[in-house]
Coordinates of C-alpha atoms in Angstrom, one line a residue:
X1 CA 0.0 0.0 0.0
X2 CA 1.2 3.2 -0.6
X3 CA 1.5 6.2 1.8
X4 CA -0.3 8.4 -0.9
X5 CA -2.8 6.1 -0.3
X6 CA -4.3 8.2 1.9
X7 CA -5.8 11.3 1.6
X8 CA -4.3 15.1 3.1
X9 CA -6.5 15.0 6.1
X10 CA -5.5 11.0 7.1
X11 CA -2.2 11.7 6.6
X12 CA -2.7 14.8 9.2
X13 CA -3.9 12.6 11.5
X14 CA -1.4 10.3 11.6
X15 CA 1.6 12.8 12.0
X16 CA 0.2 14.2 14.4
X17 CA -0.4 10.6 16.1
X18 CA 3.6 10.7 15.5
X19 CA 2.4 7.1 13.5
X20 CA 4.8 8.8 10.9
X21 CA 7.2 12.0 10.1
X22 CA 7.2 14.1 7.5
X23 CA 10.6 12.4 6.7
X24 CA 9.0 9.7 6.2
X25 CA 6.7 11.3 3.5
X26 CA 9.3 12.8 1.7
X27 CA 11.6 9.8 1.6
X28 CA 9.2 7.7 0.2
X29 CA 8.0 10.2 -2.8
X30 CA 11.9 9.8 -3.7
X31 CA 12.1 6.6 -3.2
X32 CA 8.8 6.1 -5.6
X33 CA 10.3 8.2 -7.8
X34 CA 13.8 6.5 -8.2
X35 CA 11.6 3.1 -8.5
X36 CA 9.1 4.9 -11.2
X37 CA 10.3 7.4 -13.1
X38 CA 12.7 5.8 -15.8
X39 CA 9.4 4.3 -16.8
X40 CA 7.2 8.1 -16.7
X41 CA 9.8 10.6 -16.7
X42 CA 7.3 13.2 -14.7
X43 CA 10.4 15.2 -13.1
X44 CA 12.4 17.1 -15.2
X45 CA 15.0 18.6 -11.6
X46 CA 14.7 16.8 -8.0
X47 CA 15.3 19.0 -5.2
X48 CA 16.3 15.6 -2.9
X49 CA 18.8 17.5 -0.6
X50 CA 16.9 21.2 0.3
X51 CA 13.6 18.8 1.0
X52 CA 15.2 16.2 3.1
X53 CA 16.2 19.1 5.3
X54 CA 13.1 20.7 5.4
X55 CA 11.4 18.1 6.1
X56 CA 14.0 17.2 9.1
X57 CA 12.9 20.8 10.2
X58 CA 9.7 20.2 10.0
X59 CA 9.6 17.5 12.5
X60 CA 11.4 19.6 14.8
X61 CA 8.0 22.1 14.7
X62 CA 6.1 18.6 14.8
X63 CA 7.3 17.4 18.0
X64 CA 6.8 21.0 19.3
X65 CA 3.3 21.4 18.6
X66 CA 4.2 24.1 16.2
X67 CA 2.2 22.9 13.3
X68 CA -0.1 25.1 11.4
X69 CA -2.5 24.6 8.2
X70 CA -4.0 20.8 6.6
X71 CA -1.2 21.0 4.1
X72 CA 1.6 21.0 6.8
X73 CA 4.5 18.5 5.5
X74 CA 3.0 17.3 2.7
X75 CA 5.0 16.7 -0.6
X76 CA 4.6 18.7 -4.1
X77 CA 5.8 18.7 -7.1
X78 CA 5.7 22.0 -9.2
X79 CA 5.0 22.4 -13.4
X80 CA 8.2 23.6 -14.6
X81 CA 7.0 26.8 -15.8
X82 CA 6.5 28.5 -12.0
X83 CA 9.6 30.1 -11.0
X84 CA 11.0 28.7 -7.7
X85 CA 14.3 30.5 -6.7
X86 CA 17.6 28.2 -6.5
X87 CA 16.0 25.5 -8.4
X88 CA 16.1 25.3 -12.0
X89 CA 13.1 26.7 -14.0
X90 CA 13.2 25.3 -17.6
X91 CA 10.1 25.6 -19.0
X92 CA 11.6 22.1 -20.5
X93 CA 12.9 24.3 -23.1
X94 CA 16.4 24.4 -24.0
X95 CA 16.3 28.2 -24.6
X96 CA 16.2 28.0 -20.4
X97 CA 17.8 24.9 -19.7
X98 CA 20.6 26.8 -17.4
X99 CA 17.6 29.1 -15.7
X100 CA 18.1 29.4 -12.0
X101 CA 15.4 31.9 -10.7
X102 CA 15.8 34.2 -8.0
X103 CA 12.7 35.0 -7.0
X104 CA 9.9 32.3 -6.0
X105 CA 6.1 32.6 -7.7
X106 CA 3.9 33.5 -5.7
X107 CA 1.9 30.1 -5.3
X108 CA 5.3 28.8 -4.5
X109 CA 5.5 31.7 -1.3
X110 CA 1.8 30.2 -0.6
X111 CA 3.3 26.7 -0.3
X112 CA 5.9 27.9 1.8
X113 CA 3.4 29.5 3.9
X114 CA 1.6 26.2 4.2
X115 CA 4.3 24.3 5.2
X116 CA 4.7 22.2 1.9
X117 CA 8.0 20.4 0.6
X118 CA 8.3 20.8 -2.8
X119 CA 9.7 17.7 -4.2
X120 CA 10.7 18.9 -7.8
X121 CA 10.0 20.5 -11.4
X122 CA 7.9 18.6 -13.6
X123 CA 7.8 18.1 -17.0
X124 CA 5.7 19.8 -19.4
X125 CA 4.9 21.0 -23.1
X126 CA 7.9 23.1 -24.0
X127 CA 6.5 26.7 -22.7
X128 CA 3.1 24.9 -22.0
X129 CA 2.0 24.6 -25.7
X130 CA 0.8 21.2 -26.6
X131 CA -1.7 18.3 -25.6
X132 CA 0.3 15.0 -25.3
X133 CA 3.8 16.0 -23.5
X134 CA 5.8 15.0 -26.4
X135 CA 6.9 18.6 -27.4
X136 CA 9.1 19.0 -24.0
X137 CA 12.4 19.7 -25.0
X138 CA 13.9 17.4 -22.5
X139 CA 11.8 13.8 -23.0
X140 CA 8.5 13.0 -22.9
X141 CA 6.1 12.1 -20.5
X142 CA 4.3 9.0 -20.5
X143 CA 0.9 7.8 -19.2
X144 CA 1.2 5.7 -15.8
X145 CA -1.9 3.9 -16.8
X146 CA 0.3 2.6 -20.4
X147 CA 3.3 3.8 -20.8
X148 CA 2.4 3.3 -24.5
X149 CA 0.0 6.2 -24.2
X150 CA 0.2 10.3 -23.5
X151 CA -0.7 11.9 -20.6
X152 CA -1.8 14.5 -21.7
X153 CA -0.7 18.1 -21.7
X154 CA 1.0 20.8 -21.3
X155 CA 0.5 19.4 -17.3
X156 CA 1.5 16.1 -18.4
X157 CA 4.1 15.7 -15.4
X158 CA 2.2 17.0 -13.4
X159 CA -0.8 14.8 -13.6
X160 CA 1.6 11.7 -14.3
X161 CA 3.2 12.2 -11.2
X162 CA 0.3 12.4 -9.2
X163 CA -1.1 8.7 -10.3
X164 CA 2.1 7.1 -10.4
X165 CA 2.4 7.9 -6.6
X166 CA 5.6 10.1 -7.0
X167 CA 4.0 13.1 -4.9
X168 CA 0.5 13.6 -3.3
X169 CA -0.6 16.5 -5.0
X170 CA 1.0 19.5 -7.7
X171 CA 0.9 22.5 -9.5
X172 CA -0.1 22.7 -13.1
X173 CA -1.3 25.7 -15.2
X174 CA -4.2 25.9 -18.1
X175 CA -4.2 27.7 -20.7
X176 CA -6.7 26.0 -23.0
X177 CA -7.2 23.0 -20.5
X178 CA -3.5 21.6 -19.7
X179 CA -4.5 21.2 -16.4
X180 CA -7.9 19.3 -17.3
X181 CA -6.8 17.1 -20.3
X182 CA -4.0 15.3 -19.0
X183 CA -5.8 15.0 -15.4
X184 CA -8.3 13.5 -17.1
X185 CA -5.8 11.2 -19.3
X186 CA -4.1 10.1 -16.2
X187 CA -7.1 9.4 -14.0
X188 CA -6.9 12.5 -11.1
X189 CA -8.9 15.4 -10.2
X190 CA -7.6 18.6 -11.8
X191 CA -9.3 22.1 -11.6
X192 CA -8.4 25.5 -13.5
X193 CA -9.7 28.2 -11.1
X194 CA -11.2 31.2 -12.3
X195 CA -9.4 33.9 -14.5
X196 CA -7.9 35.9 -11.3
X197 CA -8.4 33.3 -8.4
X198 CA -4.8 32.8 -8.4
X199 CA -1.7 34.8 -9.1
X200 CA 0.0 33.9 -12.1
X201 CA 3.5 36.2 -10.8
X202 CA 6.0 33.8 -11.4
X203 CA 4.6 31.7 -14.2
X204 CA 6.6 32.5 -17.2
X205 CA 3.9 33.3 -19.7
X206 CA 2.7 31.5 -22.3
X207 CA -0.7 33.6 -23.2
X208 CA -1.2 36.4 -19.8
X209 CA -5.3 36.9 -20.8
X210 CA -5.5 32.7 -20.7
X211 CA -3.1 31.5 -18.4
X212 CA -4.4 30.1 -15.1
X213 CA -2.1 28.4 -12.5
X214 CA -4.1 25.1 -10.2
X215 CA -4.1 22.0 -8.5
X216 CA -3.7 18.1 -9.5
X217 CA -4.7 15.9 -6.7
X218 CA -5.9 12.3 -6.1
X219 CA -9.6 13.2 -4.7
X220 CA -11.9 16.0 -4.4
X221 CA -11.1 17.2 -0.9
X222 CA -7.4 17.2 -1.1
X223 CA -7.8 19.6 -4.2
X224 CA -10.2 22.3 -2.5
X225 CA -7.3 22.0 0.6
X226 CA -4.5 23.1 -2.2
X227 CA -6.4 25.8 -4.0
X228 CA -7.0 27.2 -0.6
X229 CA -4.0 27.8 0.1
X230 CA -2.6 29.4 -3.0
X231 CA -6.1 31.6 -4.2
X232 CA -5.8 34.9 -3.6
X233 CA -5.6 38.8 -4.3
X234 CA -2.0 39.5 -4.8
X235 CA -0.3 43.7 -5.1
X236 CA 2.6 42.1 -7.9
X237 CA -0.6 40.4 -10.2
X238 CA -2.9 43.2 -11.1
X239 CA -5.2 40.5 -13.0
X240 CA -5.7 38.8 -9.6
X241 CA -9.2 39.5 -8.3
X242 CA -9.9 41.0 -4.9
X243 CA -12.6 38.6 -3.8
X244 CA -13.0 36.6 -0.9
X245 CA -11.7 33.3 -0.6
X246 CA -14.4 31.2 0.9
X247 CA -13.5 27.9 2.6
X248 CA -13.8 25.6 -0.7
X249 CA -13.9 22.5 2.3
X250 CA -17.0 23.5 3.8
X251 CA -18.9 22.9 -0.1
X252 CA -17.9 19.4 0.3
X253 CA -21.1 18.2 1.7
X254 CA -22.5 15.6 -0.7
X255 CA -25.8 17.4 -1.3
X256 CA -26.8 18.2 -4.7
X257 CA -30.8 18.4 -4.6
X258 CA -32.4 20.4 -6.5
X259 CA -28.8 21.2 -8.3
X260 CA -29.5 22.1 -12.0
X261 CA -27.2 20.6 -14.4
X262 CA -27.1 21.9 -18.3
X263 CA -25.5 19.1 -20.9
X264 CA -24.1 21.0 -23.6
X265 CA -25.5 18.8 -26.9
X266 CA -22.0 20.6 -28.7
X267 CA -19.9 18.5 -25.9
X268 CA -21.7 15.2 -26.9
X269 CA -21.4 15.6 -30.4
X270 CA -19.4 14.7 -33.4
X271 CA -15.2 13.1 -32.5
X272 CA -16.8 11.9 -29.1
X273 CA -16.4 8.1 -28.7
X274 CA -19.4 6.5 -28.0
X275 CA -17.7 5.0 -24.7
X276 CA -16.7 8.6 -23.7
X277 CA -20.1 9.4 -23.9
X278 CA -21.6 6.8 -22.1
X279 CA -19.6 7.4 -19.1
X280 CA -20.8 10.6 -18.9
X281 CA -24.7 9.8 -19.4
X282 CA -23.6 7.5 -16.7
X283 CA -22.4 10.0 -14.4
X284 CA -25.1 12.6 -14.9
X285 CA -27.6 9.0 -14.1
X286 CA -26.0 9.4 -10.9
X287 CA -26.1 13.1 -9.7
X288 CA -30.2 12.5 -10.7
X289 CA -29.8 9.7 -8.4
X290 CA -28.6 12.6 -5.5
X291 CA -31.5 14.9 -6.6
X292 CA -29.8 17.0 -9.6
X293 CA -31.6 17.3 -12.4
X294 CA -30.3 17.8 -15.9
X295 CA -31.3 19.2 -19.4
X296 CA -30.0 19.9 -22.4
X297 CA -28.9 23.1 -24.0
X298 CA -26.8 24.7 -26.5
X299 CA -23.4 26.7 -26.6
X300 CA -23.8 27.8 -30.4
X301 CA -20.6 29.3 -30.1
X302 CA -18.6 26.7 -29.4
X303 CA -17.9 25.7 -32.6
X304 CA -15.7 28.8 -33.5
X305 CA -13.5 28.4 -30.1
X306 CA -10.8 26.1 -31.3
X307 CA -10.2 29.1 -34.4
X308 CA -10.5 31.5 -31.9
X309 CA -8.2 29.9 -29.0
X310 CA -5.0 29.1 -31.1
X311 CA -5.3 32.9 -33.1
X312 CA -5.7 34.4 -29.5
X313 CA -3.2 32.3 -27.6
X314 CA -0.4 32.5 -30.5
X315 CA -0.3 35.9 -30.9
X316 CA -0.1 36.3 -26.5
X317 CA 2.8 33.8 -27.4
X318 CA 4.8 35.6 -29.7
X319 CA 4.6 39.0 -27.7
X320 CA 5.4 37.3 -24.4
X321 CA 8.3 34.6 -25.6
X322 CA 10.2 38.0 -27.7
X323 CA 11.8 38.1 -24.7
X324 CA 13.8 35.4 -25.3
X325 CA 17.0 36.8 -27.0
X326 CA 19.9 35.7 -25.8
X327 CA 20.6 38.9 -24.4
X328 CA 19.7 38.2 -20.6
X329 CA 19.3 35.1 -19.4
X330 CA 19.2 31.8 -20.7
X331 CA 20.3 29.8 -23.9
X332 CA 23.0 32.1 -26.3
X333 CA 23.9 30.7 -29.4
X334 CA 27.8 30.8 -29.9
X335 CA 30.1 33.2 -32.1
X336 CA 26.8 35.2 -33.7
X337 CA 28.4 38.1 -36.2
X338 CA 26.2 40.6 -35.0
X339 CA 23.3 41.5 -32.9
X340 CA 20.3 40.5 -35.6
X341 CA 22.3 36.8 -36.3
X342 CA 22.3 36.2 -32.2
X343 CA 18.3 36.6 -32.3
X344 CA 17.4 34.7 -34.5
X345 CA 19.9 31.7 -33.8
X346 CA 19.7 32.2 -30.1
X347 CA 15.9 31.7 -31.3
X348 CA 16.0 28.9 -33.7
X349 CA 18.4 26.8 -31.7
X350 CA 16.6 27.5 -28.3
X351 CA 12.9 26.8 -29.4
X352 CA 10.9 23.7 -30.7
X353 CA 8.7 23.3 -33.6
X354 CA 5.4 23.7 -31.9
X355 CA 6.7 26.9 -30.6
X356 CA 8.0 28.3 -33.2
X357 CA 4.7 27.4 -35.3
X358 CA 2.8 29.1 -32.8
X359 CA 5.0 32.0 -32.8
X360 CA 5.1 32.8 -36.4
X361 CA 1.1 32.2 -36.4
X362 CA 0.6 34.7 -33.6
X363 CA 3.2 37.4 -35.1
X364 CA 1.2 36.4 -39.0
X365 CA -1.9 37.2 -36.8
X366 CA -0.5 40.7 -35.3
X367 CA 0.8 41.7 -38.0
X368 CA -0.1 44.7 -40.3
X369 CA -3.3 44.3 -42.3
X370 CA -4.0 40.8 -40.3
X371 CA -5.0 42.6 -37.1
X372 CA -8.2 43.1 -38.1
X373 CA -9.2 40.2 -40.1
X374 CA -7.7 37.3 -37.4
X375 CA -6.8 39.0 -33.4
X376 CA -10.1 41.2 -33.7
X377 CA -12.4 38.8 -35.2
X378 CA -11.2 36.2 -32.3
X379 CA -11.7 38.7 -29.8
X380 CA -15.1 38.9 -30.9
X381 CA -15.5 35.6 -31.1
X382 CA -14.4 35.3 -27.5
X383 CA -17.2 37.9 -26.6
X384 CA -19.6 35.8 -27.7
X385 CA -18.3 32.6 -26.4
X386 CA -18.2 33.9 -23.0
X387 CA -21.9 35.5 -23.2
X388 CA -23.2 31.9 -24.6
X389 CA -21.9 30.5 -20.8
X390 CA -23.2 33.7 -18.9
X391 CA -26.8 32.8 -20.4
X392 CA -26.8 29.2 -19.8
X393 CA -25.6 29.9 -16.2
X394 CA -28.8 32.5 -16.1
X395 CA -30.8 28.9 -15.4
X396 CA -28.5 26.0 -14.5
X397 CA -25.8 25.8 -11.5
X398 CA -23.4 24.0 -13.3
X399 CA -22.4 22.5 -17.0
X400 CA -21.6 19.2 -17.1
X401 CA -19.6 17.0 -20.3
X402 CA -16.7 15.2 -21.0
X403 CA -13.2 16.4 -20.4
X404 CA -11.9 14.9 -23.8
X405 CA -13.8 13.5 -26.7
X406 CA -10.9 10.4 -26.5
X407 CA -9.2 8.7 -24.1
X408 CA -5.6 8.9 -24.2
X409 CA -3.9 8.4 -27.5
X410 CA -0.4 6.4 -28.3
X411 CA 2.9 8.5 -28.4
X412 CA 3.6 9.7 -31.4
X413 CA 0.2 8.9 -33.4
X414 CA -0.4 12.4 -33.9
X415 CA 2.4 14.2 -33.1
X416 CA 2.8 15.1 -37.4
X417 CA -0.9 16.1 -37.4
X418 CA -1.1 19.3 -35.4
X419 CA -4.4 20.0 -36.2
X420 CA -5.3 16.6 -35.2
X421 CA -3.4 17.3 -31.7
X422 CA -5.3 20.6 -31.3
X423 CA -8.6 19.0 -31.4
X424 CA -7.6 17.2 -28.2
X425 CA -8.1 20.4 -26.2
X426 CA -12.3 21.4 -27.9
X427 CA -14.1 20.7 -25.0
X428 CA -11.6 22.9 -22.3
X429 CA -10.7 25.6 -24.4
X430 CA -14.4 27.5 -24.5
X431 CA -14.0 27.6 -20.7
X432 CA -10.2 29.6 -20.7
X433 CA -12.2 31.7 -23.4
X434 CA -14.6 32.8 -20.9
X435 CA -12.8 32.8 -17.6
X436 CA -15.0 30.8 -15.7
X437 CA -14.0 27.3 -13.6
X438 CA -13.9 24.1 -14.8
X439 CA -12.7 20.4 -13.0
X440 CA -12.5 17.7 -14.2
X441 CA -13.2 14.2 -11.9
X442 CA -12.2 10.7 -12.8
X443 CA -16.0 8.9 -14.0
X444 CA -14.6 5.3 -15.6
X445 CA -11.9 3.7 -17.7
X446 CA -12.1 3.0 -21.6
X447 CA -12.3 -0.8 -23.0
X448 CA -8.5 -0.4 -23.0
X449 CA -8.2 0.6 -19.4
X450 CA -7.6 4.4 -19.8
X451 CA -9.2 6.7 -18.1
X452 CA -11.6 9.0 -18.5
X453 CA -12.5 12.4 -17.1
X454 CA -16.0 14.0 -16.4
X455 CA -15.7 18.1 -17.1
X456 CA -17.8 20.2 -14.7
X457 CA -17.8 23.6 -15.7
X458 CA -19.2 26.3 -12.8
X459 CA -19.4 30.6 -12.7
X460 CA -17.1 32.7 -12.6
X461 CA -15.7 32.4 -8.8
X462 CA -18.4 29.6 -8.1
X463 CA -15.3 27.4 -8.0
X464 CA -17.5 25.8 -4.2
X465 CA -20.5 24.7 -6.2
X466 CA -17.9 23.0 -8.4
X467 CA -16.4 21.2 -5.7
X468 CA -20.1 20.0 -3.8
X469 CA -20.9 18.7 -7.2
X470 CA -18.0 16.9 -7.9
X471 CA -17.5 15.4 -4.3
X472 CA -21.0 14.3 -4.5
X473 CA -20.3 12.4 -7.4
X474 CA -16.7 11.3 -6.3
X475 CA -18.2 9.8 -2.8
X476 CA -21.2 7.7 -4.8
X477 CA -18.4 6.0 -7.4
X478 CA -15.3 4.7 -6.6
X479 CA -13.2 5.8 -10.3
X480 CA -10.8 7.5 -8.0
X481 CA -9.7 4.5 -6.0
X482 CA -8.5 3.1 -9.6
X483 CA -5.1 3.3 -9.7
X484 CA -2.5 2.1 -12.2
X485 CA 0.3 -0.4 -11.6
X486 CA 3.5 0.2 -12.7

């Protein structure tokens, strides 16, 4: 059995029972990871020597009674795009491959605040672009359920590392659902939070209007305990909203009557497998069981998001990433002739395909005489994506639909086809579009043995409503006791 077994608040119980240490925690997540990680290659940097000693000094507070907050001691591992000062940042790109930060992010001060150990950087999509993992510059991730199989992405490390046992929870970010998708692929519970629930200082920027930093946990509880912890106005993000944090623990109480559920007939539609959508039929059978109820509606826009999503995102991209030069920090190409040849072979050397294909989109899309007829049109497009949600949510409490129209696919069956690979993301990508929450649950596994992820989708800063429903449905089904075996 492992000790991850167990959920935050057991584990609580028993340090403070002294039944273990928080040496003991930490050990074991890198002992699990030396036994594992050849096999998933989640982490990308290991930290083995700072968290050993923390821990140590955290069992010095233990044994004084000097403990404070549910995460106290508890092992992390953190998406290698969040800056944590000392300890390489890579963005498992090789334009930052010698990146020591010295500053931490934000959520990163919150997990020190909490009393975390952070285990390690996980691997990712190479500056969080991509849907299966394979574009890190470094190796790729594979799926603990068949190491065949993606995990997913950009957060494909950090969901990866979650179900193979190497940590008990982490940090991943969403831009167009990397945070959903792969937790979804790997069987865990993985929320993005609202547009402004948590800082995004310190998360090296893939696309600032999109970007959304959250957690990736085994269960329902243990997720509402991390976002608690790192949700949050903060002075150094002025996109972080000054709203109250409620206590996302005390919406875990398993009571959904009279909750009012719309089913999207767009999320149901064509490229869903018939399984997929069984197993979601299934799930909403079961929530009407509780005393939901559930129609179905329309979100006419959706159609247009996918368009809208890679236009918008790219041309973020190539403003944020022009920062990458050679110049400061980072990768430098050697012996460049002059300043213009060090750009652009610091640049060509340093980056991947898929970035540089969303670069040159984005900069195609800013461009003069495109503006209008691509970034404005999307932004319009956005405008009405987001009022499509805000009328639905006029009558319903939450929408409900499959994370992915697929389970996970094999590595390297699409990897030539990017507009294959892109499809992957259609049913998370409306909900970065609008800003509002979205989670998605484990609800079955495919004929193969894959999982598969239920999507529920709440208002903006309703992020508690999203966590009664999907604890309701968690504590009736047991699709998050399934674990894989490595």
């Amino acid at each position: 059995m492992s000790l991850f077994d167990d959920g935050v608040k057991a584990l609580q119980e028993k340090l403070h029972r002294k039944e273990i240490s928080v040496s003991d925690l930490v050990s074991y997540s890198f002992k699990r990871i030396s036994e594992v990680d050849d096999k998933v290659q989640a982490f990308l940097t290991l930290d083995e020597e700072k968290a050993l000693k923390k821990a140590k000094d955290l069992d010095a507070k233990l044994t004084a009674g000097e403990t404070k907050g549910m995460l106290f001691g508890m092992p992390i591992g953190v998406k290698d795009n969040i800056v944590t000062r000392g300890l390489r940042t890579t963005c498992a790109s090789k334009i930052l491959d010698n990146f020591d930060p010295i500053y931490d992010a934000t959520v990163v001060n919150k997990l020190h605040s909490a009393e975390t150990v952070t285990v390690g950087k996980l691997n990712m999509d190479e500056f969080a672009m991509g849907s299966s993992n394979e574009n890190s510059g470094f190796k790729p991730v594979r799926n603990p359920w068949n190491i065949d199989h993606v995990p997913g992405g950009s957060s494909g490390g950090s969901a990866a590392s979650v179900a193979a046992g190497e940590v008990l929870f982490s940090l991943g970010s969403d831009t167009g659902g990397s945070i959903r998708q792969p937790a979804s692929f790997c069987g865990v519970v993985g929320l993005k939070p609202t547009y402004g629930r948590v800082s995004r200082f310190g998360l090296v920027a893939f696309a600032s209007s999109l970007d959304q930093i959250g957690p990736i946990t085994r269960n329902v509880e243990d997720n509402a305990f991390l976002l608690q912890a790192i949700a949050g106005i903060d002075p150094m993000d002025s996109t972080s909203a000054n709203i109250e944090v409620p206590n996302f623990s005390e919406a875990l109480t398993g009571d959904v009557k009279g909750l009012r559920i719309a089913v999207p007939k767009e999320y149901l539609g064509e490229g869903v497998t018939e399984e997929v959508r069984a197993s979601v039929l299934k799930s909403l059978s079961v929530l009407e069981k509780l005393g939901a109820t559930w129609e179905e509606v329309s979100l006419p826009h959706s159609k247009y998001a996918l368009a809208a999503y890679y236009l918008l995102s790219s041309s973020e991209a190539s403003a944020n990433l022009a920062r990458f030069d050679g110049v400061r920090y980072g990768y430098r190409t050697e012996s460049p002739e002059n300043l213009l040849e060090l750009y652009k072979k610091t640049r060509a050397e340093g980056f991947g395909d898929e970035v540089k294909r969303r670069i040159m989109l984005g900069t195609f899309a800013l461009s003069s005489g495109y503006y209008d007829a691509y970034y404005k049109k999307a932004q319009k497009v956005r405008t009405l994506i987001k009022q499509d949600f805000e009328q639905v949510f006029e009558n319903y409490d939450v929408i409900i639909g499959p994370t992915t129209p697929t389970p996970a696919f094999k590595l390297g069956e699409k990897v030539d086809d990017p507009l294959t690979m892109y499809a992957n993301d259609i049913l998370t990508i409306p909900v970065n579009l609008a800003g509002v929450p979205g989670i998605s649950v484990p609800c079955g596994l495919s004929s193969d043995g894959l999982p598969l992820g239920l999507q529920i989708i709440g208002k903006h800063f309703d992020e508690s409503t999203i966590y009664r429903v999907a604890h309701a449905f968690e504590q009736e089904t047991d699709h998050h006791k399934q674990k894989p075996v490595l």
